[in-house]
Amino acid sequence: MTTSSRVTELGTNCEIAALARHYCDLIRKAADDGAWLKAVADLLPRLHAAIASVEADCSCIDHSDPVDLDARFERFTILRGLLGDRDSYWLEFDSAAEGLNAMTGSLADDLTDIYSELEQGLRLFDLDPEYALAVWTSGYEHHWGRHLIDAERHLVTLGAQSRLDL
C-alpha cells in the first residue's frame, strides 16, 4: 500500500468514526433536542455513502461480542416514545387490509440497531481503527445496512410530510 493510499484510508476511517460519533451523540441526546430527528435525517445519507465506499477485510471479525439487550431495549423504548406516531411504517410484505396495526417497520428499531453497531465500533476504534472499520463494514453488510436503508426511506417520507420536527 502506498503512503498516499494509506493516508486516504486513515482519513476515511476518521471520517466514518466522526460520523458514527455524531450519530450516537444525536441518539443519546434525542430527548433534549427537538431537532434531533432532522439532524439524523441529514446525517444518515452521509454515513451511508461513507460506509458503502469502504472495502475492509472482514475475515478477522470476532462476532462473539455480547450485546447488552437491556440497554438496547431501553434505548429503543426511549426512541419509540419520542417518535410516537412517526415510528411505524409499512414494509413491502405488510398487509394494508389489516389496518395500521399491521405495520411492521419501526424507525425506533432501525435507529437503535444502527446506534448499537456504531457504538460497538466506536469502543473498538481507539484501540484498533482498522478492526473497528472491519466490524462496521461487516455489520453494515450483514445487518445494520438494511436498517439504514429503511430508516432513510422512512425519514424521507416524514420529511416530505414536514414531520421531522418533534
Short mmCIF file of N, CA and C in Angstrom, two decimals:
data_model
loop_
_atom_site.label_atom_id
_atom_site.label_comp_id
_atom_site.label_asym_id
_atom_site.label_seq_id
_atom_site.Cartn_x
_atom_site.Cartn_y
_atom_site.Cartn_z
N MET A 1 0.85 -1.17 0.00
CA MET A 1 0.00 0.00 0.00
C MET A 1 0.90 1.23 0.00
N THR A 2 0.58 2.19 -0.84
CA THR A 2 1.38 3.40 -0.92
C THR A 2 1.06 4.32 0.24
N THR A 3 1.96 5.26 0.48
CA THR A 3 1.73 6.23 1.55
C THR A 3 0.47 7.04 1.28
N SER A 4 0.26 7.40 0.03
CA SER A 4 -0.91 8.18 -0.35
C SER A 4 -2.21 7.43 -0.07
N SER A 5 -2.26 6.14 -0.43
CA SER A 5 -3.49 5.37 -0.19
C SER A 5 -3.68 5.11 1.29
N ARG A 6 -2.58 4.98 2.04
CA ARG A 6 -2.66 4.79 3.49
C ARG A 6 -3.25 6.03 4.17
N VAL A 7 -2.82 7.21 3.72
CA VAL A 7 -3.35 8.46 4.26
C VAL A 7 -4.82 8.60 3.92
N THR A 8 -5.20 8.25 2.69
CA THR A 8 -6.61 8.29 2.28
C THR A 8 -7.44 7.35 3.13
N GLU A 9 -6.94 6.13 3.35
CA GLU A 9 -7.66 5.15 4.17
C GLU A 9 -7.82 5.66 5.59
N LEU A 10 -6.77 6.23 6.16
CA LEU A 10 -6.84 6.77 7.52
C LEU A 10 -7.88 7.89 7.59
N GLY A 11 -7.90 8.74 6.56
CA GLY A 11 -8.90 9.82 6.51
C GLY A 11 -10.31 9.28 6.46
N THR A 12 -10.52 8.21 5.68
CA THR A 12 -11.83 7.58 5.59
C THR A 12 -12.23 6.99 6.93
N ASN A 13 -11.29 6.32 7.59
CA ASN A 13 -11.55 5.75 8.91
C ASN A 13 -11.99 6.84 9.88
N CYS A 14 -11.26 7.95 9.88
CA CYS A 14 -11.58 9.05 10.79
C CYS A 14 -12.92 9.70 10.44
N GLU A 15 -13.21 9.81 9.14
CA GLU A 15 -14.50 10.38 8.72
C GLU A 15 -15.66 9.51 9.20
N ILE A 16 -15.54 8.21 9.02
CA ILE A 16 -16.61 7.30 9.46
C ILE A 16 -16.74 7.35 10.98
N ALA A 17 -15.62 7.39 11.68
CA ALA A 17 -15.68 7.48 13.14
C ALA A 17 -16.34 8.78 13.57
N ALA A 18 -16.03 9.88 12.90
CA ALA A 18 -16.65 11.16 13.24
C ALA A 18 -18.16 11.13 12.98
N LEU A 19 -18.56 10.55 11.86
CA LEU A 19 -20.00 10.42 11.57
C LEU A 19 -20.68 9.51 12.59
N ALA A 20 -20.01 8.42 12.95
CA ALA A 20 -20.57 7.49 13.95
C ALA A 20 -20.72 8.19 15.30
N ARG A 21 -19.70 8.95 15.70
CA ARG A 21 -19.78 9.68 16.98
C ARG A 21 -20.93 10.68 16.96
N HIS A 22 -21.04 11.41 15.85
CA HIS A 22 -22.11 12.41 15.74
C HIS A 22 -23.48 11.73 15.82
N TYR A 23 -23.64 10.63 15.10
CA TYR A 23 -24.91 9.89 15.13
C TYR A 23 -25.23 9.44 16.55
N CYS A 24 -24.27 8.80 17.21
CA CYS A 24 -24.51 8.29 18.56
C CYS A 24 -24.82 9.42 19.53
N ASP A 25 -24.14 10.56 19.37
CA ASP A 25 -24.45 11.72 20.22
C ASP A 25 -25.89 12.20 20.00
N LEU A 26 -26.31 12.26 18.74
CA LEU A 26 -27.69 12.67 18.44
C LEU A 26 -28.70 11.74 19.09
N ILE A 27 -28.45 10.44 19.00
CA ILE A 27 -29.38 9.46 19.57
C ILE A 27 -29.39 9.55 21.09
N ARG A 28 -28.21 9.67 21.70
CA ARG A 28 -28.14 9.77 23.17
C ARG A 28 -28.84 11.01 23.69
N LYS A 29 -28.77 12.12 22.96
CA LYS A 29 -29.32 13.39 23.42
C LYS A 29 -30.69 13.71 22.81
N ALA A 30 -31.31 12.72 22.19
CA ALA A 30 -32.57 12.95 21.47
C ALA A 30 -33.64 13.57 22.35
N ALA A 31 -33.72 13.15 23.59
CA ALA A 31 -34.77 13.66 24.48
C ALA A 31 -34.59 15.15 24.79
N ASP A 32 -33.37 15.66 24.61
CA ASP A 32 -33.08 17.05 24.95
C ASP A 32 -33.12 17.99 23.75
N ASP A 33 -33.35 17.46 22.55
CA ASP A 33 -33.23 18.27 21.34
C ASP A 33 -34.38 17.96 20.39
N GLY A 34 -35.29 18.90 20.23
CA GLY A 34 -36.44 18.69 19.36
C GLY A 34 -36.09 18.58 17.88
N ALA A 35 -34.87 18.99 17.51
CA ALA A 35 -34.45 18.93 16.10
C ALA A 35 -33.59 17.71 15.80
N TRP A 36 -33.51 16.76 16.73
CA TRP A 36 -32.62 15.61 16.56
C TRP A 36 -33.00 14.76 15.35
N LEU A 37 -34.28 14.60 15.10
CA LEU A 37 -34.71 13.72 14.01
C LEU A 37 -34.31 14.31 12.65
N LYS A 38 -34.44 15.61 12.50
CA LYS A 38 -34.00 16.28 11.27
C LYS A 38 -32.49 16.12 11.11
N ALA A 39 -31.75 16.26 12.20
CA ALA A 39 -30.29 16.09 12.14
C ALA A 39 -29.91 14.66 11.76
N VAL A 40 -30.64 13.68 12.28
CA VAL A 40 -30.40 12.27 11.91
C VAL A 40 -30.72 12.07 10.43
N ALA A 41 -31.82 12.64 9.97
CA ALA A 41 -32.20 12.51 8.56
C ALA A 41 -31.14 13.11 7.64
N ASP A 42 -30.50 14.18 8.07
CA ASP A 42 -29.44 14.81 7.29
C ASP A 42 -28.14 14.00 7.34
N LEU A 43 -27.88 13.35 8.47
CA LEU A 43 -26.63 12.62 8.68
C LEU A 43 -26.61 11.24 8.01
N LEU A 44 -27.72 10.52 8.03
CA LEU A 44 -27.71 9.14 7.55
C LEU A 44 -27.22 8.97 6.10
N PRO A 45 -27.61 9.82 5.16
CA PRO A 45 -27.07 9.64 3.80
C PRO A 45 -25.55 9.79 3.74
N ARG A 46 -24.99 10.68 4.54
CA ARG A 46 -23.52 10.85 4.57
C ARG A 46 -22.86 9.61 5.16
N LEU A 47 -23.45 9.08 6.23
CA LEU A 47 -22.93 7.86 6.83
C LEU A 47 -23.02 6.71 5.84
N HIS A 48 -24.14 6.62 5.15
CA HIS A 48 -24.37 5.56 4.17
C HIS A 48 -23.31 5.62 3.07
N ALA A 49 -23.09 6.80 2.52
CA ALA A 49 -22.11 6.95 1.45
C ALA A 49 -20.71 6.59 1.94
N ALA A 50 -20.38 7.00 3.14
CA ALA A 50 -19.03 6.73 3.68
C ALA A 50 -18.81 5.24 3.90
N ILE A 51 -19.74 4.57 4.56
CA ILE A 51 -19.53 3.15 4.88
C ILE A 51 -19.64 2.29 3.62
N ALA A 52 -20.48 2.67 2.68
CA ALA A 52 -20.63 1.88 1.45
C ALA A 52 -19.40 1.96 0.57
N SER A 53 -18.57 2.98 0.76
CA SER A 53 -17.38 3.14 -0.08
C SER A 53 -16.16 2.41 0.47
N VAL A 54 -16.31 1.77 1.62
CA VAL A 54 -15.17 1.13 2.29
C VAL A 54 -15.05 -0.33 1.86
N GLU A 55 -13.82 -0.73 1.63
CA GLU A 55 -13.52 -2.14 1.43
C GLU A 55 -12.60 -2.55 2.57
N ALA A 56 -13.11 -3.38 3.45
CA ALA A 56 -12.32 -3.81 4.61
C ALA A 56 -12.26 -5.32 4.64
N ASP A 57 -11.19 -5.83 5.22
CA ASP A 57 -11.03 -7.28 5.39
C ASP A 57 -11.85 -7.69 6.61
N CYS A 58 -12.97 -8.33 6.36
CA CYS A 58 -13.89 -8.72 7.43
C CYS A 58 -13.64 -10.14 7.93
N SER A 59 -12.62 -10.80 7.40
CA SER A 59 -12.35 -12.19 7.78
C SER A 59 -11.86 -12.32 9.22
N CYS A 60 -11.37 -11.22 9.79
CA CYS A 60 -10.80 -11.27 11.13
C CYS A 60 -11.83 -10.95 12.22
N ILE A 61 -13.08 -10.76 11.85
CA ILE A 61 -14.10 -10.31 12.80
C ILE A 61 -14.49 -11.43 13.76
N ASP A 62 -14.51 -11.08 15.04
CA ASP A 62 -14.98 -11.98 16.09
C ASP A 62 -16.40 -11.53 16.44
N HIS A 63 -17.39 -12.32 16.06
CA HIS A 63 -18.80 -11.95 16.27
C HIS A 63 -19.32 -12.37 17.65
N SER A 64 -18.43 -12.72 18.54
CA SER A 64 -18.87 -13.18 19.86
C SER A 64 -19.05 -12.05 20.86
N ASP A 65 -18.86 -10.80 20.43
CA ASP A 65 -19.03 -9.67 21.32
C ASP A 65 -20.47 -9.63 21.81
N PRO A 66 -20.69 -9.71 23.13
CA PRO A 66 -22.07 -9.76 23.64
C PRO A 66 -22.81 -8.44 23.45
N VAL A 67 -24.10 -8.54 23.23
CA VAL A 67 -24.96 -7.37 23.09
C VAL A 67 -25.70 -7.18 24.40
N ASP A 68 -25.70 -5.97 24.91
CA ASP A 68 -26.44 -5.66 26.13
C ASP A 68 -27.90 -5.42 25.74
N LEU A 69 -28.70 -6.47 25.83
CA LEU A 69 -30.09 -6.39 25.38
C LEU A 69 -30.91 -5.44 26.23
N ASP A 70 -30.60 -5.34 27.53
CA ASP A 70 -31.34 -4.41 28.39
C ASP A 70 -31.10 -2.96 27.96
N ALA A 71 -29.84 -2.62 27.70
CA ALA A 71 -29.51 -1.26 27.26
C ALA A 71 -30.12 -0.97 25.89
N ARG A 72 -30.08 -1.98 25.02
CA ARG A 72 -30.66 -1.82 23.69
C ARG A 72 -32.16 -1.58 23.79
N PHE A 73 -32.85 -2.37 24.63
CA PHE A 73 -34.29 -2.22 24.78
C PHE A 73 -34.63 -0.87 25.41
N GLU A 74 -33.83 -0.43 26.37
CA GLU A 74 -34.06 0.88 26.99
C GLU A 74 -33.94 1.99 25.94
N ARG A 75 -32.91 1.93 25.11
CA ARG A 75 -32.72 2.94 24.05
C ARG A 75 -33.90 2.90 23.08
N PHE A 76 -34.32 1.69 22.67
CA PHE A 76 -35.45 1.53 21.76
C PHE A 76 -36.71 2.15 22.37
N THR A 77 -36.97 1.87 23.64
CA THR A 77 -38.17 2.37 24.31
C THR A 77 -38.17 3.90 24.35
N ILE A 78 -37.03 4.49 24.64
CA ILE A 78 -36.92 5.96 24.66
C ILE A 78 -37.22 6.53 23.28
N LEU A 79 -36.58 5.97 22.26
CA LEU A 79 -36.78 6.47 20.90
C LEU A 79 -38.22 6.28 20.43
N ARG A 80 -38.78 5.13 20.75
CA ARG A 80 -40.16 4.87 20.35
C ARG A 80 -41.11 5.88 20.99
N GLY A 81 -40.87 6.20 22.25
CA GLY A 81 -41.68 7.20 22.93
C GLY A 81 -41.53 8.58 22.31
N LEU A 82 -40.30 8.95 21.95
CA LEU A 82 -40.06 10.25 21.33
C LEU A 82 -40.69 10.34 19.93
N LEU A 83 -40.64 9.25 19.20
CA LEU A 83 -41.15 9.25 17.82
C LEU A 83 -42.67 9.21 17.76
N GLY A 84 -43.29 8.58 18.73
CA GLY A 84 -44.75 8.49 18.74
C GLY A 84 -45.29 7.89 17.45
N ASP A 85 -46.22 8.60 16.80
CA ASP A 85 -46.83 8.06 15.58
C ASP A 85 -45.92 8.15 14.35
N ARG A 86 -44.72 8.68 14.53
CA ARG A 86 -43.75 8.70 13.43
C ARG A 86 -42.95 7.40 13.36
N ASP A 87 -43.10 6.54 14.37
CA ASP A 87 -42.27 5.34 14.47
C ASP A 87 -42.61 4.28 13.43
N SER A 88 -43.85 3.90 13.32
CA SER A 88 -44.24 2.76 12.47
C SER A 88 -44.30 3.15 11.01
N TYR A 89 -43.94 2.20 10.17
CA TYR A 89 -44.06 2.38 8.73
C TYR A 89 -44.30 1.03 8.07
N TRP A 90 -44.80 1.10 6.85
CA TRP A 90 -45.12 -0.11 6.09
C TRP A 90 -43.87 -0.71 5.48
N LEU A 91 -43.77 -2.00 5.54
CA LEU A 91 -42.76 -2.75 4.78
C LEU A 91 -43.46 -3.41 3.61
N GLU A 92 -42.69 -3.84 2.64
CA GLU A 92 -43.25 -4.36 1.40
C GLU A 92 -44.26 -5.48 1.60
N PHE A 93 -44.04 -6.32 2.59
CA PHE A 93 -44.89 -7.50 2.76
C PHE A 93 -46.03 -7.30 3.75
N ASP A 94 -46.16 -6.11 4.33
CA ASP A 94 -47.25 -5.84 5.26
C ASP A 94 -48.57 -5.78 4.50
N SER A 95 -49.63 -6.19 5.17
CA SER A 95 -50.96 -6.19 4.55
C SER A 95 -51.74 -4.96 5.01
N ALA A 96 -51.94 -4.03 4.10
CA ALA A 96 -52.68 -2.81 4.43
C ALA A 96 -54.11 -3.12 4.82
N ALA A 97 -54.64 -4.23 4.33
CA ALA A 97 -56.01 -4.61 4.63
C ALA A 97 -56.20 -4.89 6.12
N GLU A 98 -55.10 -5.20 6.82
CA GLU A 98 -55.18 -5.49 8.26
C GLU A 98 -55.14 -4.23 9.12
N GLY A 99 -55.01 -3.07 8.50
CA GLY A 99 -55.04 -1.82 9.23
C GLY A 99 -53.67 -1.36 9.70
N LEU A 100 -53.67 -0.24 10.42
CA LEU A 100 -52.42 0.38 10.85
C LEU A 100 -51.62 -0.50 11.80
N ASN A 101 -52.28 -1.37 12.54
CA ASN A 101 -51.56 -2.26 13.46
C ASN A 101 -50.72 -3.30 12.73
N ALA A 102 -50.92 -3.43 11.43
CA ALA A 102 -50.16 -4.41 10.65
C ALA A 102 -48.81 -3.87 10.19
N MET A 103 -48.53 -2.59 10.45
CA MET A 103 -47.23 -2.03 10.08
C MET A 103 -46.15 -2.72 10.90
N THR A 104 -45.12 -3.22 10.24
CA THR A 104 -44.07 -3.92 10.99
C THR A 104 -42.75 -3.16 11.01
N GLY A 105 -42.63 -2.11 10.20
CA GLY A 105 -41.41 -1.31 10.23
C GLY A 105 -41.41 -0.41 11.45
N SER A 106 -40.25 -0.25 12.08
CA SER A 106 -40.13 0.61 13.25
C SER A 106 -38.87 1.45 13.12
N LEU A 107 -39.04 2.76 13.01
CA LEU A 107 -37.90 3.66 12.94
C LEU A 107 -37.07 3.58 14.22
N ALA A 108 -37.73 3.44 15.36
CA ALA A 108 -37.01 3.31 16.63
C ALA A 108 -36.11 2.08 16.62
N ASP A 109 -36.61 0.98 16.08
CA ASP A 109 -35.79 -0.24 15.97
C ASP A 109 -34.61 -0.01 15.03
N ASP A 110 -34.87 0.62 13.88
CA ASP A 110 -33.79 0.89 12.93
C ASP A 110 -32.71 1.76 13.57
N LEU A 111 -33.12 2.86 14.18
CA LEU A 111 -32.16 3.79 14.77
C LEU A 111 -31.40 3.15 15.92
N THR A 112 -32.08 2.30 16.69
CA THR A 112 -31.43 1.61 17.81
C THR A 112 -30.39 0.61 17.31
N ASP A 113 -30.73 -0.16 16.29
CA ASP A 113 -29.77 -1.13 15.76
C ASP A 113 -28.56 -0.45 15.15
N ILE A 114 -28.77 0.64 14.42
CA ILE A 114 -27.65 1.40 13.86
C ILE A 114 -26.79 1.92 15.01
N TYR A 115 -27.44 2.50 16.02
CA TYR A 115 -26.72 3.03 17.18
C TYR A 115 -25.86 1.94 17.84
N SER A 116 -26.46 0.79 18.08
CA SER A 116 -25.74 -0.29 18.78
C SER A 116 -24.50 -0.72 18.01
N GLU A 117 -24.62 -0.85 16.69
CA GLU A 117 -23.48 -1.27 15.87
C GLU A 117 -22.41 -0.19 15.82
N LEU A 118 -22.82 1.06 15.67
CA LEU A 118 -21.84 2.14 15.62
C LEU A 118 -21.15 2.34 16.96
N GLU A 119 -21.91 2.24 18.03
CA GLU A 119 -21.34 2.40 19.38
C GLU A 119 -20.31 1.32 19.66
N GLN A 120 -20.61 0.09 19.26
CA GLN A 120 -19.65 -1.00 19.44
C GLN A 120 -18.35 -0.69 18.69
N GLY A 121 -18.47 -0.22 17.46
CA GLY A 121 -17.29 0.13 16.68
C GLY A 121 -16.50 1.27 17.28
N LEU A 122 -17.20 2.25 17.86
CA LEU A 122 -16.50 3.37 18.50
C LEU A 122 -15.68 2.92 19.70
N ARG A 123 -16.20 1.95 20.45
CA ARG A 123 -15.43 1.41 21.58
C ARG A 123 -14.14 0.76 21.08
N LEU A 124 -14.21 0.14 19.91
CA LEU A 124 -13.04 -0.53 19.33
C LEU A 124 -12.10 0.44 18.62
N PHE A 125 -12.64 1.55 18.14
CA PHE A 125 -11.88 2.44 17.26
C PHE A 125 -10.61 2.97 17.90
N ASP A 126 -10.68 3.37 19.16
CA ASP A 126 -9.50 3.92 19.82
C ASP A 126 -8.41 2.87 20.00
N LEU A 127 -8.81 1.60 20.11
CA LEU A 127 -7.85 0.52 20.28
C LEU A 127 -7.26 0.06 18.95
N ASP A 128 -8.11 -0.05 17.93
CA ASP A 128 -7.67 -0.58 16.64
C ASP A 128 -8.61 -0.08 15.54
N PRO A 129 -8.29 1.07 14.94
CA PRO A 129 -9.18 1.66 13.93
C PRO A 129 -9.49 0.73 12.75
N GLU A 130 -8.52 -0.03 12.29
CA GLU A 130 -8.77 -0.92 11.14
C GLU A 130 -9.75 -2.03 11.51
N TYR A 131 -9.60 -2.57 12.72
CA TYR A 131 -10.52 -3.62 13.16
C TYR A 131 -11.93 -3.04 13.33
N ALA A 132 -12.01 -1.83 13.91
CA ALA A 132 -13.32 -1.19 14.08
C ALA A 132 -13.99 -0.98 12.73
N LEU A 133 -13.22 -0.55 11.74
CA LEU A 133 -13.78 -0.35 10.41
C LEU A 133 -14.27 -1.67 9.82
N ALA A 134 -13.52 -2.74 10.04
CA ALA A 134 -13.94 -4.07 9.57
C ALA A 134 -15.23 -4.50 10.26
N VAL A 135 -15.35 -4.22 11.56
CA VAL A 135 -16.57 -4.55 12.31
C VAL A 135 -17.75 -3.76 11.74
N TRP A 136 -17.55 -2.46 11.53
CA TRP A 136 -18.63 -1.64 10.95
C TRP A 136 -19.03 -2.15 9.57
N THR A 137 -18.03 -2.46 8.74
CA THR A 137 -18.32 -2.90 7.38
C THR A 137 -19.05 -4.23 7.38
N SER A 138 -18.60 -5.17 8.19
CA SER A 138 -19.25 -6.47 8.27
C SER A 138 -20.68 -6.32 8.78
N GLY A 139 -20.86 -5.53 9.83
CA GLY A 139 -22.20 -5.29 10.37
C GLY A 139 -23.11 -4.62 9.36
N TYR A 140 -22.55 -3.66 8.62
CA TYR A 140 -23.32 -2.97 7.58
C TYR A 140 -23.78 -3.96 6.52
N GLU A 141 -22.88 -4.80 6.07
CA GLU A 141 -23.20 -5.75 5.01
C GLU A 141 -24.20 -6.82 5.46
N HIS A 142 -24.17 -7.19 6.73
CA HIS A 142 -24.99 -8.31 7.20
C HIS A 142 -26.19 -7.91 8.05
N HIS A 143 -26.23 -6.68 8.54
CA HIS A 143 -27.33 -6.35 9.45
C HIS A 143 -27.78 -4.89 9.35
N TRP A 144 -26.97 -3.98 9.86
CA TRP A 144 -27.48 -2.63 10.04
C TRP A 144 -27.62 -1.86 8.73
N GLY A 145 -27.05 -2.33 7.64
CA GLY A 145 -27.25 -1.68 6.35
C GLY A 145 -28.72 -1.67 5.94
N ARG A 146 -29.41 -2.76 6.22
CA ARG A 146 -30.85 -2.82 5.91
C ARG A 146 -31.62 -1.83 6.78
N HIS A 147 -31.24 -1.73 8.05
CA HIS A 147 -31.89 -0.75 8.93
C HIS A 147 -31.61 0.67 8.45
N LEU A 148 -30.40 0.91 7.98
CA LEU A 148 -30.03 2.22 7.47
C LEU A 148 -30.89 2.61 6.27
N ILE A 149 -31.06 1.70 5.35
CA ILE A 149 -31.88 1.96 4.15
C ILE A 149 -33.34 2.19 4.53
N ASP A 150 -33.87 1.35 5.41
CA ASP A 150 -35.27 1.52 5.85
C ASP A 150 -35.46 2.85 6.58
N ALA A 151 -34.50 3.20 7.44
CA ALA A 151 -34.59 4.46 8.18
C ALA A 151 -34.53 5.65 7.22
N GLU A 152 -33.61 5.60 6.28
CA GLU A 152 -33.50 6.69 5.30
C GLU A 152 -34.81 6.86 4.53
N ARG A 153 -35.37 5.75 4.08
CA ARG A 153 -36.61 5.80 3.31
C ARG A 153 -37.74 6.42 4.15
N HIS A 154 -37.87 5.97 5.39
CA HIS A 154 -38.95 6.49 6.23
C HIS A 154 -38.72 7.96 6.58
N LEU A 155 -37.48 8.33 6.82
CA LEU A 155 -37.18 9.73 7.15
C LEU A 155 -37.45 10.65 5.95
N VAL A 156 -37.19 10.18 4.74
CA VAL A 156 -37.53 10.97 3.55
C VAL A 156 -39.04 11.17 3.48
N THR A 157 -39.79 10.12 3.77
CA THR A 157 -41.26 10.22 3.78
C THR A 157 -41.71 11.23 4.84
N LEU A 158 -41.16 11.13 6.04
CA LEU A 158 -41.52 12.08 7.10
C LEU A 158 -41.15 13.50 6.71
N GLY A 159 -39.98 13.67 6.08
CA GLY A 159 -39.56 14.99 5.64
C GLY A 159 -40.51 15.57 4.60
N ALA A 160 -40.96 14.74 3.67
CA ALA A 160 -41.90 15.19 2.64
C ALA A 160 -43.23 15.60 3.24
N GLN A 161 -43.55 15.03 4.40
CA GLN A 161 -44.79 15.37 5.11
C GLN A 161 -44.57 16.46 6.16
N SER A 162 -43.37 17.05 6.18
CA SER A 162 -42.99 18.08 7.17
C SER A 162 -43.20 17.59 8.60
N ARG A 163 -42.76 16.34 8.87
CA ARG A 163 -42.97 15.74 10.19
C ARG A 163 -41.67 15.38 10.89
N LEU A 164 -40.56 16.04 10.54
CA LEU A 164 -39.29 15.73 11.18
C LEU A 164 -39.07 16.48 12.48
N ASP A 165 -39.73 17.62 12.66
CA ASP A 165 -39.59 18.36 13.91
C ASP A 165 -40.50 17.76 14.96
N LEU A 166 -39.93 17.48 16.13
CA LEU A 166 -40.72 16.86 17.20
C LEU A 166 -41.21 17.90 18.18
#
